[in-house]
């Protein structure tokens, strides 16, 4: 049990910060006991994602340990998403690097240790390529038995991807890792890309939030400026905040107003590589391994985001 927040939900976040990751991490620190950040490569390379996590933790004065993970996908190399998040993953603001250092313990081992220390209570929020989680599962297949909930931001449940025609970025960056995780985990709570698009947030709402007189608002205003501008230039009607949506599900499970449980598997080959194939009519006879969030309370979602920025 954490000494800092004895009654709060213990949350371990696997993340590739990443602008939307940053807001999700701020939400978690506002409302839960964040026992660690395990860092993946994805949005940008591991050196940047780790440095960004350290800077974020320092900015909010938290003592959350940061554990660097895998620098590459398990099998095949993949393109990053610097065009969305900036070359450094945090909007290329040129921030002074944090004085903090990542722990020596690798991410996969930290996931296993923290699952033992918080056995039965730990909530893992995976909002990056699933490389670290897959490695942890290969090291200890009993991991799911110690974890109360696994919430994943990933996938495109009817094939409307954001990185290829049918693949969402977190799954498409490391499909083999996602395959390992979805084969091993009994029930994953899934907030996919299509849900994210349905629950975008108006640009002027975000613009109002980042004007709040708070260190978190100022920080998020700076790092998100490029991503917001890029989204508007791309003609997106709203700002897509994928990781904050998954974090909202983790923090407030009853925010979900509609969900479906089905078997889900990952396509590993061909044009659909990285796609999340959902057995919507349960034809396969395979057990449901995914609890797919189909709808949630938008007002509560936005309130959680605003509170993380001191804009509530
Ligand atoms: O597809 C959206 C996901 O990919 C988010 O987690 C975003 O941070 C990127 O990692
Ligand atoms: Ca992410």
PDB file of C-alpha atoms and ligand atoms in Angstrom:
ATOM      1  CA  UNK A   1       0.000   0.000   0.000  1.00  0.00           C
ATOM      2  CA  UNK A   2       1.319   3.392  -0.945  1.00  0.00           C
ATOM      3  CA  UNK A   3       2.443   5.572   1.976  1.00  0.00           C
ATOM      4  CA  UNK A   4       1.383   8.648   0.058  1.00  0.00           C
ATOM      5  CA  UNK A   5      -2.208   7.823  -0.910  1.00  0.00           C
ATOM      6  CA  UNK A   6      -3.269   4.846   1.227  1.00  0.00           C
ATOM      7  CA  UNK A   7      -6.886   4.822   0.003  1.00  0.00           C
ATOM      8  CA  UNK A   8      -6.350   5.700  -3.645  1.00  0.00           C
ATOM      9  CA  UNK A   9      -6.410   3.296  -6.580  1.00  0.00           C
ATOM     10  CA  UNK A  10      -2.839   2.040  -7.241  1.00  0.00           C
ATOM     11  CA  UNK A  11      -2.200   2.632 -10.943  1.00  0.00           C
ATOM     12  CA  UNK A  12       0.764   1.600 -13.067  1.00  0.00           C
ATOM     13  CA  UNK A  13       0.907   3.438 -16.396  1.00  0.00           C
ATOM     14  CA  UNK A  14       2.706   2.046 -19.435  1.00  0.00           C
ATOM     15  CA  UNK A  15       3.204   5.006 -21.693  1.00  0.00           C
ATOM     16  CA  UNK A  16       5.055   6.628 -24.611  1.00  0.00           C
ATOM     17  CA  UNK A  17       4.749  10.351 -23.790  1.00  0.00           C
ATOM     18  CA  UNK A  18       3.457  11.759 -26.133  1.00  0.00           C
ATOM     19  CA  UNK A  19       1.123  14.707 -25.761  1.00  0.00           C
ATOM     20  CA  UNK A  20      -2.081  12.806 -25.014  1.00  0.00           C
ATOM     21  CA  UNK A  21      -0.136  10.523 -22.688  1.00  0.00           C
ATOM     22  CA  UNK A  22       0.866  13.609 -20.715  1.00  0.00           C
ATOM     23  CA  UNK A  23      -2.729  14.620 -20.016  1.00  0.00           C
ATOM     24  CA  UNK A  24      -3.627  11.069 -19.007  1.00  0.00           C
ATOM     25  CA  UNK A  25      -0.662  10.973 -16.621  1.00  0.00           C
ATOM     26  CA  UNK A  26      -1.736  14.306 -15.115  1.00  0.00           C
ATOM     27  CA  UNK A  27      -5.277  12.926 -14.637  1.00  0.00           C
ATOM     28  CA  UNK A  28      -3.899   9.866 -12.849  1.00  0.00           C
ATOM     29  CA  UNK A  29      -1.748  11.919 -10.500  1.00  0.00           C
ATOM     30  CA  UNK A  30      -4.737  14.094  -9.624  1.00  0.00           C
ATOM     31  CA  UNK A  31      -7.083  11.206  -8.832  1.00  0.00           C
ATOM     32  CA  UNK A  32      -5.089   8.061  -8.043  1.00  0.00           C
ATOM     33  CA  UNK A  33      -1.887   6.672  -6.531  1.00  0.00           C
ATOM     34  CA  UNK A  34       0.490   6.326  -9.471  1.00  0.00           C
ATOM     35  CA  UNK A  35       2.983   3.667  -8.385  1.00  0.00           C
ATOM     36  CA  UNK A  36       5.116   3.887 -11.507  1.00  0.00           C
ATOM     37  CA  UNK A  37       5.495   4.927 -15.115  1.00  0.00           C
ATOM     38  CA  UNK A  38       6.924   2.246 -17.414  1.00  0.00           C
ATOM     39  CA  UNK A  39       8.112   3.757 -20.660  1.00  0.00           C
ATOM     40  CA  UNK A  40       7.836   2.395 -24.173  1.00  0.00           C
ATOM     41  CA  UNK A  41       9.068   3.543 -27.530  1.00  0.00           C
ATOM     42  CA  UNK A  42       6.244   4.549 -29.832  1.00  0.00           C
ATOM     43  CA  UNK A  43       5.212   8.136 -30.414  1.00  0.00           C
ATOM     44  CA  UNK A  44       8.915   8.905 -30.473  1.00  0.00           C
ATOM     45  CA  UNK A  45      12.068   7.001 -29.503  1.00  0.00           C
ATOM     46  CA  UNK A  46      12.660   5.668 -25.999  1.00  0.00           C
ATOM     47  CA  UNK A  47      15.214   8.344 -25.064  1.00  0.00           C
ATOM     48  CA  UNK A  48      12.639  11.066 -25.695  1.00  0.00           C
ATOM     49  CA  UNK A  49       9.664   9.231 -24.161  1.00  0.00           C
ATOM     50  CA  UNK A  50      11.716   8.560 -21.021  1.00  0.00           C
ATOM     51  CA  UNK A  51      12.978  12.151 -20.820  1.00  0.00           C
ATOM     52  CA  UNK A  52       9.420  13.424 -21.306  1.00  0.00           C
ATOM     53  CA  UNK A  53       8.094  11.243 -18.496  1.00  0.00           C
ATOM     54  CA  UNK A  54      10.832  12.488 -16.162  1.00  0.00           C
ATOM     55  CA  UNK A  55      10.104  16.117 -17.082  1.00  0.00           C
ATOM     56  CA  UNK A  56       6.390  15.669 -16.504  1.00  0.00           C
ATOM     57  CA  UNK A  57       6.878  14.055 -13.097  1.00  0.00           C
ATOM     58  CA  UNK A  58       9.310  16.822 -12.107  1.00  0.00           C
ATOM     59  CA  UNK A  59       6.904  19.524 -13.316  1.00  0.00           C
ATOM     60  CA  UNK A  60       4.148  18.328 -11.000  1.00  0.00           C
ATOM     61  CA  UNK A  61       6.530  17.715  -8.110  1.00  0.00           C
ATOM     62  CA  UNK A  62       5.655  14.030  -7.933  1.00  0.00           C
ATOM     63  CA  UNK A  63       8.018  11.266  -6.781  1.00  0.00           C
ATOM     64  CA  UNK A  64       6.670   8.692  -9.224  1.00  0.00           C
ATOM     65  CA  UNK A  65       9.444   6.322 -10.363  1.00  0.00           C
ATOM     66  CA  UNK A  66      10.088   6.081 -14.099  1.00  0.00           C
ATOM     67  CA  UNK A  67      11.269   2.801 -15.631  1.00  0.00           C
ATOM     68  CA  UNK A  68      12.613   2.713 -19.179  1.00  0.00           C
ATOM     69  CA  UNK A  69      11.523  -0.248 -21.270  1.00  0.00           C
ATOM     70  CA  UNK A  70      12.130  -1.595 -24.739  1.00  0.00           C
ATOM     71  CA  UNK A  71      13.643   0.664 -27.346  1.00  0.00           C
ATOM     72  CA  UNK A  72      12.137  -1.283 -30.261  1.00  0.00           C
ATOM     73  CA  UNK A  73       9.106  -3.444 -31.077  1.00  0.00           C
ATOM     74  CA  UNK A  74       9.569  -7.177 -30.416  1.00  0.00           C
ATOM     75  CA  UNK A  75      10.140  -8.252 -34.017  1.00  0.00           C
ATOM     76  CA  UNK A  76       9.756  -5.648 -36.771  1.00  0.00           C
ATOM     77  CA  UNK A  77      10.804  -1.991 -36.778  1.00  0.00           C
ATOM     78  CA  UNK A  78       8.007   0.584 -36.985  1.00  0.00           C
ATOM     79  CA  UNK A  79       7.539   4.247 -37.776  1.00  0.00           C
ATOM     80  CA  UNK A  80       7.049   6.679 -34.886  1.00  0.00           C
ATOM     81  CA  UNK A  81       4.419   9.426 -34.640  1.00  0.00           C
ATOM     82  CA  UNK A  82       6.708  12.446 -34.332  1.00  0.00           C
ATOM     83  CA  UNK A  83       4.599  14.168 -37.014  1.00  0.00           C
ATOM     84  CA  UNK A  84       1.788  14.316 -34.448  1.00  0.00           C
ATOM     85  CA  UNK A  85       3.660  14.928 -31.195  1.00  0.00           C
ATOM     86  CA  UNK A  86       6.800  16.798 -32.341  1.00  0.00           C
ATOM     87  CA  UNK A  87      10.287  15.382 -32.873  1.00  0.00           C
ATOM     88  CA  UNK A  88      10.845  15.193 -29.102  1.00  0.00           C
ATOM     89  CA  UNK A  89       7.309  13.922 -28.435  1.00  0.00           C
ATOM     90  CA  UNK A  90       6.405  16.988 -26.359  1.00  0.00           C
ATOM     91  CA  UNK A  91       5.833  19.661 -28.986  1.00  0.00           C
ATOM     92  CA  UNK A  92       9.541  20.556 -29.468  1.00  0.00           C
ATOM     93  CA  UNK A  93       9.367  23.281 -26.820  1.00  0.00           C
ATOM     94  CA  UNK A  94      13.059  22.918 -26.012  1.00  0.00           C
ATOM     95  CA  UNK A  95      12.341  22.379 -22.323  1.00  0.00           C
ATOM     96  CA  UNK A  96      15.284  22.080 -19.906  1.00  0.00           C
ATOM     97  CA  UNK A  97      15.807  18.341 -19.271  1.00  0.00           C
ATOM     98  CA  UNK A  98      14.752  17.087 -15.866  1.00  0.00           C
ATOM     99  CA  UNK A  99      17.387  16.558 -13.212  1.00  0.00           C
ATOM    100  CA  UNK A 100      15.604  13.272 -12.430  1.00  0.00           C
ATOM    101  CA  UNK A 101      16.913   9.939 -13.705  1.00  0.00           C
ATOM    102  CA  UNK A 102      15.033   6.793 -14.651  1.00  0.00           C
ATOM    103  CA  UNK A 103      15.347   3.848 -12.273  1.00  0.00           C
ATOM    104  CA  UNK A 104      17.871   1.131 -13.132  1.00  0.00           C
ATOM    105  CA  UNK A 105      15.156  -1.544 -13.084  1.00  0.00           C
ATOM    106  CA  UNK A 106      13.874  -2.346 -16.593  1.00  0.00           C
ATOM    107  CA  UNK A 107      10.182  -1.708 -17.232  1.00  0.00           C
ATOM    108  CA  UNK A 108       9.171  -5.358 -17.638  1.00  0.00           C
ATOM    109  CA  UNK A 109      10.714  -6.258 -14.283  1.00  0.00           C
ATOM    110  CA  UNK A 110       9.134  -3.231 -12.614  1.00  0.00           C
ATOM    111  CA  UNK A 111       5.721  -4.309 -13.907  1.00  0.00           C
ATOM    112  CA  UNK A 112       6.196  -7.744 -12.291  1.00  0.00           C
ATOM    113  CA  UNK A 113       7.522  -6.357  -8.990  1.00  0.00           C
ATOM    114  CA  UNK A 114       4.757  -3.750  -8.658  1.00  0.00           C
ATOM    115  CA  UNK A 115       2.140  -6.385  -9.491  1.00  0.00           C
ATOM    116  CA  UNK A 116       3.429  -8.409  -6.512  1.00  0.00           C
ATOM    117  CA  UNK A 117       3.603  -5.374  -4.190  1.00  0.00           C
ATOM    118  CA  UNK A 118       0.014  -4.364  -5.092  1.00  0.00           C
ATOM    119  CA  UNK A 119      -1.315  -7.842  -5.789  1.00  0.00           C
ATOM    120  CA  UNK A 120      -5.068  -7.907  -6.321  1.00  0.00           C
ATOM    121  CA  UNK A 121      -5.401  -4.121  -6.320  1.00  0.00           C
ATOM    122  CA  UNK A 122      -3.156  -2.877  -9.117  1.00  0.00           C
ATOM    123  CA  UNK A 123      -4.742  -1.275 -12.178  1.00  0.00           C
ATOM    124  CA  UNK A 124      -2.498  -1.196 -15.231  1.00  0.00           C
ATOM    125  CA  UNK A 125      -3.271   1.424 -17.860  1.00  0.00           C
ATOM    126  CA  UNK A 126      -1.467   0.565 -21.102  1.00  0.00           C
ATOM    127  CA  UNK A 127      -1.525   3.520 -23.443  1.00  0.00           C
ATOM    128  CA  UNK A 128       1.468   2.767 -25.654  1.00  0.00           C
ATOM    129  CA  UNK A 129       2.667  -0.088 -27.839  1.00  0.00           C
ATOM    130  CA  UNK A 130       2.384  -3.221 -25.674  1.00  0.00           C
ATOM    131  CA  UNK A 131       6.043  -4.247 -25.887  1.00  0.00           C
ATOM    132  CA  UNK A 132       6.832  -3.909 -22.156  1.00  0.00           C
ATOM    133  CA  UNK A 133       3.692  -5.744 -21.097  1.00  0.00           C
ATOM    134  CA  UNK A 134       4.374  -8.555 -23.559  1.00  0.00           C
ATOM    135  CA  UNK A 135       7.897  -8.980 -22.195  1.00  0.00           C
ATOM    136  CA  UNK A 136       6.578  -9.013 -18.634  1.00  0.00           C
ATOM    137  CA  UNK A 137       4.117 -11.750 -19.614  1.00  0.00           C
ATOM    138  CA  UNK A 138       6.888 -13.815 -21.197  1.00  0.00           C
ATOM    139  CA  UNK A 139       8.915 -13.464 -17.966  1.00  0.00           C
ATOM    140  CA  UNK A 140       5.943 -14.363 -15.735  1.00  0.00           C
ATOM    141  CA  UNK A 141       2.738 -15.754 -17.302  1.00  0.00           C
ATOM    142  CA  UNK A 142       0.988 -15.457 -13.924  1.00  0.00           C
ATOM    143  CA  UNK A 143       1.038 -11.637 -14.131  1.00  0.00           C
ATOM    144  CA  UNK A 144      -2.707 -11.299 -14.969  1.00  0.00           C
ATOM    145  CA  UNK A 145      -3.666 -13.173 -11.774  1.00  0.00           C
ATOM    146  CA  UNK A 146      -2.194 -10.370  -9.637  1.00  0.00           C
ATOM    147  CA  UNK A 147      -3.657  -7.429 -11.580  1.00  0.00           C
ATOM    148  CA  UNK A 148      -7.152  -6.207 -10.716  1.00  0.00           C
ATOM    149  CA  UNK A 149      -7.759  -4.475 -14.069  1.00  0.00           C
ATOM    150  CA  UNK A 150      -5.919  -3.938 -17.364  1.00  0.00           C
ATOM    151  CA  UNK A 151      -7.191  -0.966 -19.359  1.00  0.00           C
ATOM    152  CA  UNK A 152      -5.716  -0.650 -22.851  1.00  0.00           C
ATOM    153  CA  UNK A 153      -5.858   2.302 -25.194  1.00  0.00           C
ATOM    154  CA  UNK A 154      -5.537   0.627 -28.549  1.00  0.00           C
ATOM    155  CA  UNK A 155      -7.094  -0.889 -31.592  1.00  0.00           C
ATOM    156  CA  UNK A 156      -9.794   0.081 -34.047  1.00  0.00           C
ATOM    157  CA  UNK A 157     -12.619  -2.334 -33.412  1.00  0.00           C
ATOM    158  CA  UNK A 158     -14.343  -1.966 -36.798  1.00  0.00           C
ATOM    159  CA  UNK A 159     -11.151  -1.428 -38.739  1.00  0.00           C
ATOM    160  CA  UNK A 160     -10.997   2.356 -38.991  1.00  0.00           C
ATOM    161  CA  UNK A 161      -7.334   2.738 -38.135  1.00  0.00           C
ATOM    162  CA  UNK A 162      -5.213   5.832 -37.641  1.00  0.00           C
ATOM    163  CA  UNK A 163      -1.800   4.533 -38.674  1.00  0.00           C
ATOM    164  CA  UNK A 164      -2.822   2.253 -41.545  1.00  0.00           C
ATOM    165  CA  UNK A 165      -6.224   1.696 -43.079  1.00  0.00           C
ATOM    166  CA  UNK A 166      -7.172  -0.809 -40.373  1.00  0.00           C
ATOM    167  CA  UNK A 167      -4.555  -0.505 -37.597  1.00  0.00           C
ATOM    168  CA  UNK A 168      -4.433   1.911 -34.671  1.00  0.00           C
ATOM    169  CA  UNK A 169      -0.965   3.168 -33.712  1.00  0.00           C
ATOM    170  CA  UNK A 170      -0.329   1.365 -30.382  1.00  0.00           C
ATOM    171  CA  UNK A 171      -1.278  -2.011 -31.845  1.00  0.00           C
ATOM    172  CA  UNK A 172       0.204  -1.347 -35.271  1.00  0.00           C
ATOM    173  CA  UNK A 173       3.588  -0.320 -33.853  1.00  0.00           C
ATOM    174  CA  UNK A 174       4.072  -3.755 -32.234  1.00  0.00           C
ATOM    175  CA  UNK A 175       1.422  -6.273 -33.355  1.00  0.00           C
ATOM    176  CA  UNK A 176       3.393  -9.253 -31.993  1.00  0.00           C
ATOM    177  CA  UNK A 177       3.377  -7.682 -28.528  1.00  0.00           C
ATOM    178  CA  UNK A 178      -0.349  -7.008 -28.766  1.00  0.00           C
ATOM    179  CA  UNK A 179      -0.906 -10.613 -29.870  1.00  0.00           C
ATOM    180  CA  UNK A 180       0.925 -11.891 -26.784  1.00  0.00           C
ATOM    181  CA  UNK A 181      -1.075  -9.614 -24.464  1.00  0.00           C
ATOM    182  CA  UNK A 182      -4.519 -10.356 -25.953  1.00  0.00           C
ATOM    183  CA  UNK A 183      -3.797 -14.105 -25.968  1.00  0.00           C
ATOM    184  CA  UNK A 184      -2.631 -14.114 -22.352  1.00  0.00           C
ATOM    185  CA  UNK A 185      -5.034 -11.757 -20.609  1.00  0.00           C
ATOM    186  CA  UNK A 186      -8.449 -13.081 -19.574  1.00  0.00           C
ATOM    187  CA  UNK A 187     -10.331  -9.775 -19.937  1.00  0.00           C
ATOM    188  CA  UNK A 188      -8.963  -6.464 -21.197  1.00  0.00           C
ATOM    189  CA  UNK A 189     -10.956  -3.244 -20.917  1.00  0.00           C
ATOM    190  CA  UNK A 190     -10.453  -1.639 -24.312  1.00  0.00           C
ATOM    191  CA  UNK A 191     -10.779   2.025 -25.248  1.00  0.00           C
ATOM    192  CA  UNK A 192     -10.120   2.022 -28.971  1.00  0.00           C
ATOM    193  CA  UNK A 193      -9.394   4.721 -31.537  1.00  0.00           C
ATOM    194  CA  UNK A 194     -12.946   4.767 -32.880  1.00  0.00           C
ATOM    195  CA  UNK A 195     -14.263   5.522 -29.379  1.00  0.00           C
ATOM    196  CA  UNK A 196     -11.663   8.299 -29.160  1.00  0.00           C
ATOM    197  CA  UNK A 197     -12.922   9.880 -32.381  1.00  0.00           C
ATOM    198  CA  UNK A 198     -16.529   9.714 -31.160  1.00  0.00           C
ATOM    199  CA  UNK A 199     -15.490  11.432 -27.935  1.00  0.00           C
ATOM    200  CA  UNK A 200     -13.225  14.189 -29.227  1.00  0.00           C
ATOM    201  CA  UNK A 201     -13.088  17.513 -27.430  1.00  0.00           C
ATOM    202  CA  UNK A 202     -13.766  20.882 -29.020  1.00  0.00           C
ATOM    203  CA  UNK A 203     -10.603  22.862 -29.742  1.00  0.00           C
ATOM    204  CA  UNK A 204     -11.991  25.936 -27.996  1.00  0.00           C
ATOM    205  CA  UNK A 205     -12.729  23.881 -24.890  1.00  0.00           C
ATOM    206  CA  UNK A 206      -9.101  22.750 -24.756  1.00  0.00           C
ATOM    207  CA  UNK A 207      -7.965  26.321 -25.486  1.00  0.00           C
ATOM    208  CA  UNK A 208      -9.978  27.462 -22.469  1.00  0.00           C
ATOM    209  CA  UNK A 209      -8.566  24.713 -20.218  1.00  0.00           C
ATOM    210  CA  UNK A 210      -4.946  25.574 -21.008  1.00  0.00           C
ATOM    211  CA  UNK A 211      -5.540  29.195 -20.021  1.00  0.00           C
ATOM    212  CA  UNK A 212      -6.105  28.112 -16.412  1.00  0.00           C
ATOM    213  CA  UNK A 213      -3.662  29.611 -13.936  1.00  0.00           C
ATOM    214  CA  UNK A 214      -1.857  26.388 -13.070  1.00  0.00           C
ATOM    215  CA  UNK A 215       1.540  24.789 -13.768  1.00  0.00           C
ATOM    216  CA  UNK A 216      -0.158  21.814 -15.421  1.00  0.00           C
ATOM    217  CA  UNK A 217      -2.229  24.021 -17.744  1.00  0.00           C
ATOM    218  CA  UNK A 218       0.830  26.011 -18.732  1.00  0.00           C
ATOM    219  CA  UNK A 219       2.850  22.860 -19.319  1.00  0.00           C
ATOM    220  CA  UNK A 220       0.141  21.167 -21.384  1.00  0.00           C
ATOM    221  CA  UNK A 221      -0.498  24.381 -23.327  1.00  0.00           C
ATOM    222  CA  UNK A 222       3.161  24.442 -24.393  1.00  0.00           C
ATOM    223  CA  UNK A 223       3.612  20.774 -25.277  1.00  0.00           C
ATOM    224  CA  UNK A 224       0.232  20.396 -27.019  1.00  0.00           C
ATOM    225  CA  UNK A 225       0.394  23.498 -29.211  1.00  0.00           C
ATOM    226  CA  UNK A 226       1.897  21.676 -32.224  1.00  0.00           C
ATOM    227  CA  UNK A 227      -0.495  18.730 -31.935  1.00  0.00           C
ATOM    228  CA  UNK A 228      -3.523  21.033 -31.693  1.00  0.00           C
ATOM    229  CA  UNK A 229      -2.364  23.030 -34.704  1.00  0.00           C
ATOM    230  CA  UNK A 230      -1.664  19.858 -36.682  1.00  0.00           C
ATOM    231  CA  UNK A 231      -5.134  18.480 -35.852  1.00  0.00           C
ATOM    232  CA  UNK A 232      -6.809  21.681 -37.044  1.00  0.00           C
ATOM    233  CA  UNK A 233      -4.693  21.764 -40.216  1.00  0.00           C
ATOM    234  CA  UNK A 234      -5.701  18.148 -40.903  1.00  0.00           C
ATOM    235  CA  UNK A 235      -9.331  19.248 -40.743  1.00  0.00           C
ATOM    236  CA  UNK A 236     -10.160  17.219 -37.663  1.00  0.00           C
ATOM    237  CA  UNK A 237     -13.419  18.507 -36.110  1.00  0.00           C
ATOM    238  CA  UNK A 238     -12.192  18.022 -32.530  1.00  0.00           C
ATOM    239  CA  UNK A 239      -9.058  17.138 -30.585  1.00  0.00           C
ATOM    240  CA  UNK A 240      -8.682  13.365 -30.222  1.00  0.00           C
ATOM    241  CA  UNK A 241      -7.457  12.564 -26.696  1.00  0.00           C
ATOM    242  CA  UNK A 242      -7.002   8.790 -26.826  1.00  0.00           C
ATOM    243  CA  UNK A 243      -4.987   8.142 -23.657  1.00  0.00           C
ATOM    244  CA  UNK A 244      -7.054  10.491 -21.446  1.00  0.00           C
ATOM    245  CA  UNK A 245     -10.153   8.546 -22.540  1.00  0.00           C
ATOM    246  CA  UNK A 246      -8.603   5.252 -21.465  1.00  0.00           C
ATOM    247  CA  UNK A 247      -7.473   6.877 -18.201  1.00  0.00           C
ATOM    248  CA  UNK A 248     -11.014   8.118 -17.552  1.00  0.00           C
ATOM    249  CA  UNK A 249     -12.258   4.512 -17.873  1.00  0.00           C
ATOM    250  CA  UNK A 250      -9.564   3.379 -15.446  1.00  0.00           C
ATOM    251  CA  UNK A 251     -10.270   6.109 -12.889  1.00  0.00           C
ATOM    252  CA  UNK A 252     -14.073   5.919 -13.069  1.00  0.00           C
ATOM    253  CA  UNK A 253     -15.257   2.537 -14.411  1.00  0.00           C
ATOM    254  CA  UNK A 254     -18.889   3.627 -14.104  1.00  0.00           C
ATOM    255  CA  UNK A 255     -18.224   6.389 -16.635  1.00  0.00           C
ATOM    256  CA  UNK A 256     -18.845   3.657 -19.239  1.00  0.00           C
ATOM    257  CA  UNK A 257     -22.469   3.759 -20.423  1.00  0.00           C
ATOM    258  CA  UNK A 258     -22.264   0.988 -23.044  1.00  0.00           C
ATOM    259  CA  UNK A 259     -19.852  -1.912 -23.488  1.00  0.00           C
ATOM    260  CA  UNK A 260     -19.674  -5.292 -25.250  1.00  0.00           C
ATOM    261  CA  UNK A 261     -17.584  -8.372 -24.473  1.00  0.00           C
ATOM    262  CA  UNK A 262     -16.206 -10.331 -27.421  1.00  0.00           C
ATOM    263  CA  UNK A 263     -13.163 -12.284 -28.481  1.00  0.00           C
ATOM    264  CA  UNK A 264     -10.533 -10.074 -30.100  1.00  0.00           C
ATOM    265  CA  UNK A 265      -7.380 -11.071 -31.913  1.00  0.00           C
ATOM    266  CA  UNK A 266      -4.574  -9.246 -33.662  1.00  0.00           C
ATOM    267  CA  UNK A 267      -3.833  -9.613 -37.372  1.00  0.00           C
ATOM    268  CA  UNK A 268      -0.080 -10.190 -37.786  1.00  0.00           C
ATOM    269  CA  UNK A 269       0.302 -10.550 -41.545  1.00  0.00           C
ATOM    270  CA  UNK A 270      -0.766  -8.949 -44.791  1.00  0.00           C
ATOM    271  CA  UNK A 271      -2.484  -5.683 -45.517  1.00  0.00           C
ATOM    272  CA  UNK A 272      -4.433  -5.782 -42.246  1.00  0.00           C
ATOM    273  CA  UNK A 273      -1.324  -6.294 -40.065  1.00  0.00           C
ATOM    274  CA  UNK A 274      -1.979  -4.654 -36.689  1.00  0.00           C
ATOM    275  CA  UNK A 275      -5.763  -4.718 -37.046  1.00  0.00           C
ATOM    276  CA  UNK A 276      -7.905  -5.725 -34.056  1.00  0.00           C
ATOM    277  CA  UNK A 277     -10.310  -8.390 -35.313  1.00  0.00           C
ATOM    278  CA  UNK A 278     -13.442  -8.526 -33.146  1.00  0.00           C
ATOM    279  CA  UNK A 279     -15.755 -11.549 -33.157  1.00  0.00           C
ATOM    280  CA  UNK A 280     -18.895  -9.370 -32.954  1.00  0.00           C
ATOM    281  CA  UNK A 281     -21.298 -12.265 -33.519  1.00  0.00           C
ATOM    282  CA  UNK A 282     -19.323 -14.649 -31.286  1.00  0.00           C
ATOM    283  CA  UNK A 283     -19.033 -17.119 -34.171  1.00  0.00           C
ATOM    284  CA  UNK A 284     -15.644 -18.484 -33.108  1.00  0.00           C
ATOM    285  CA  UNK A 285     -16.820 -19.941 -29.817  1.00  0.00           C
ATOM    286  CA  UNK A 286     -13.712 -18.408 -28.248  1.00  0.00           C
ATOM    287  CA  UNK A 287     -14.065 -16.763 -24.829  1.00  0.00           C
ATOM    288  CA  UNK A 288     -14.405 -12.989 -24.759  1.00  0.00           C
ATOM    289  CA  UNK A 289     -11.009 -11.488 -23.882  1.00  0.00           C
ATOM    290  CA  UNK A 290     -12.030  -7.868 -24.470  1.00  0.00           C
ATOM    291  CA  UNK A 291     -14.597  -5.652 -22.771  1.00  0.00           C
ATOM    292  CA  UNK A 292     -14.963  -3.051 -25.518  1.00  0.00           C
ATOM    293  CA  UNK A 293     -16.075   0.401 -24.375  1.00  0.00           C
ATOM    294  CA  UNK A 294     -18.763   1.510 -26.817  1.00  0.00           C
ATOM    295  CA  UNK A 295     -19.893   4.706 -25.098  1.00  0.00           C
ATOM    296  CA  UNK A 296     -19.224   6.780 -21.995  1.00  0.00           C
ATOM    297  CA  UNK A 297     -20.325   9.928 -20.202  1.00  0.00           C
ATOM    298  CA  UNK A 298     -18.691  12.779 -22.159  1.00  0.00           C
ATOM    299  CA  UNK A 299     -19.300  15.409 -19.498  1.00  0.00           C
ATOM    300  CA  UNK A 300     -17.551  13.319 -16.839  1.00  0.00           C
ATOM    301  CA  UNK A 301     -14.690  12.631 -19.255  1.00  0.00           C
ATOM    302  CA  UNK A 302     -14.205  16.333 -19.921  1.00  0.00           C
ATOM    303  CA  UNK A 303     -14.445  17.128 -16.212  1.00  0.00           C
ATOM    304  CA  UNK A 304     -11.608  14.696 -15.484  1.00  0.00           C
ATOM    305  CA  UNK A 305      -9.446  16.312 -18.179  1.00  0.00           C
ATOM    306  CA  UNK A 306     -10.215  19.820 -16.902  1.00  0.00           C
ATOM    307  CA  UNK A 307      -9.418  18.833 -13.317  1.00  0.00           C
ATOM    308  CA  UNK A 308      -5.987  17.545 -14.379  1.00  0.00           C
ATOM    309  CA  UNK A 309      -5.191  21.004 -15.750  1.00  0.00           C
ATOM    310  CA  UNK A 310      -6.538  22.934 -12.792  1.00  0.00           C
ATOM    311  CA  UNK A 311      -9.313  24.188 -15.052  1.00  0.00           C
ATOM    312  CA  UNK A 312     -12.168  22.813 -12.982  1.00  0.00           C
TER     313      UNK A 312
HETATM  314  O1  LIG B   1      -3.561   5.792 -31.474  1.00  0.00           O
HETATM  315  C1  LIG B   1      -3.409   6.632 -30.353  1.00  0.00           C
HETATM  316  C2  LIG B   1      -2.333   6.126 -29.453  1.00  0.00           C
HETATM  317  O2  LIG B   1      -1.094   6.147 -30.130  1.00  0.00           O
HETATM  318  C3  LIG B   1      -2.141   7.008 -28.209  1.00  0.00           C
HETATM  319  O3  LIG B   1      -1.676   6.211 -27.147  1.00  0.00           O
HETATM  320  C4  LIG B   1      -1.069   7.960 -28.643  1.00  0.00           C
HETATM  321  O4  LIG B   1      -0.311   8.460 -27.541  1.00  0.00           O
HETATM  322  C5  LIG B   1      -0.214   7.058 -29.477  1.00  0.00           C
HETATM  323  O5  LIG B   1       0.658   6.350 -28.608  1.00  0.00           O
HETATM  324 CA1  LIG B   2       0.324   6.869 -25.940  1.00  0.00          CA
END
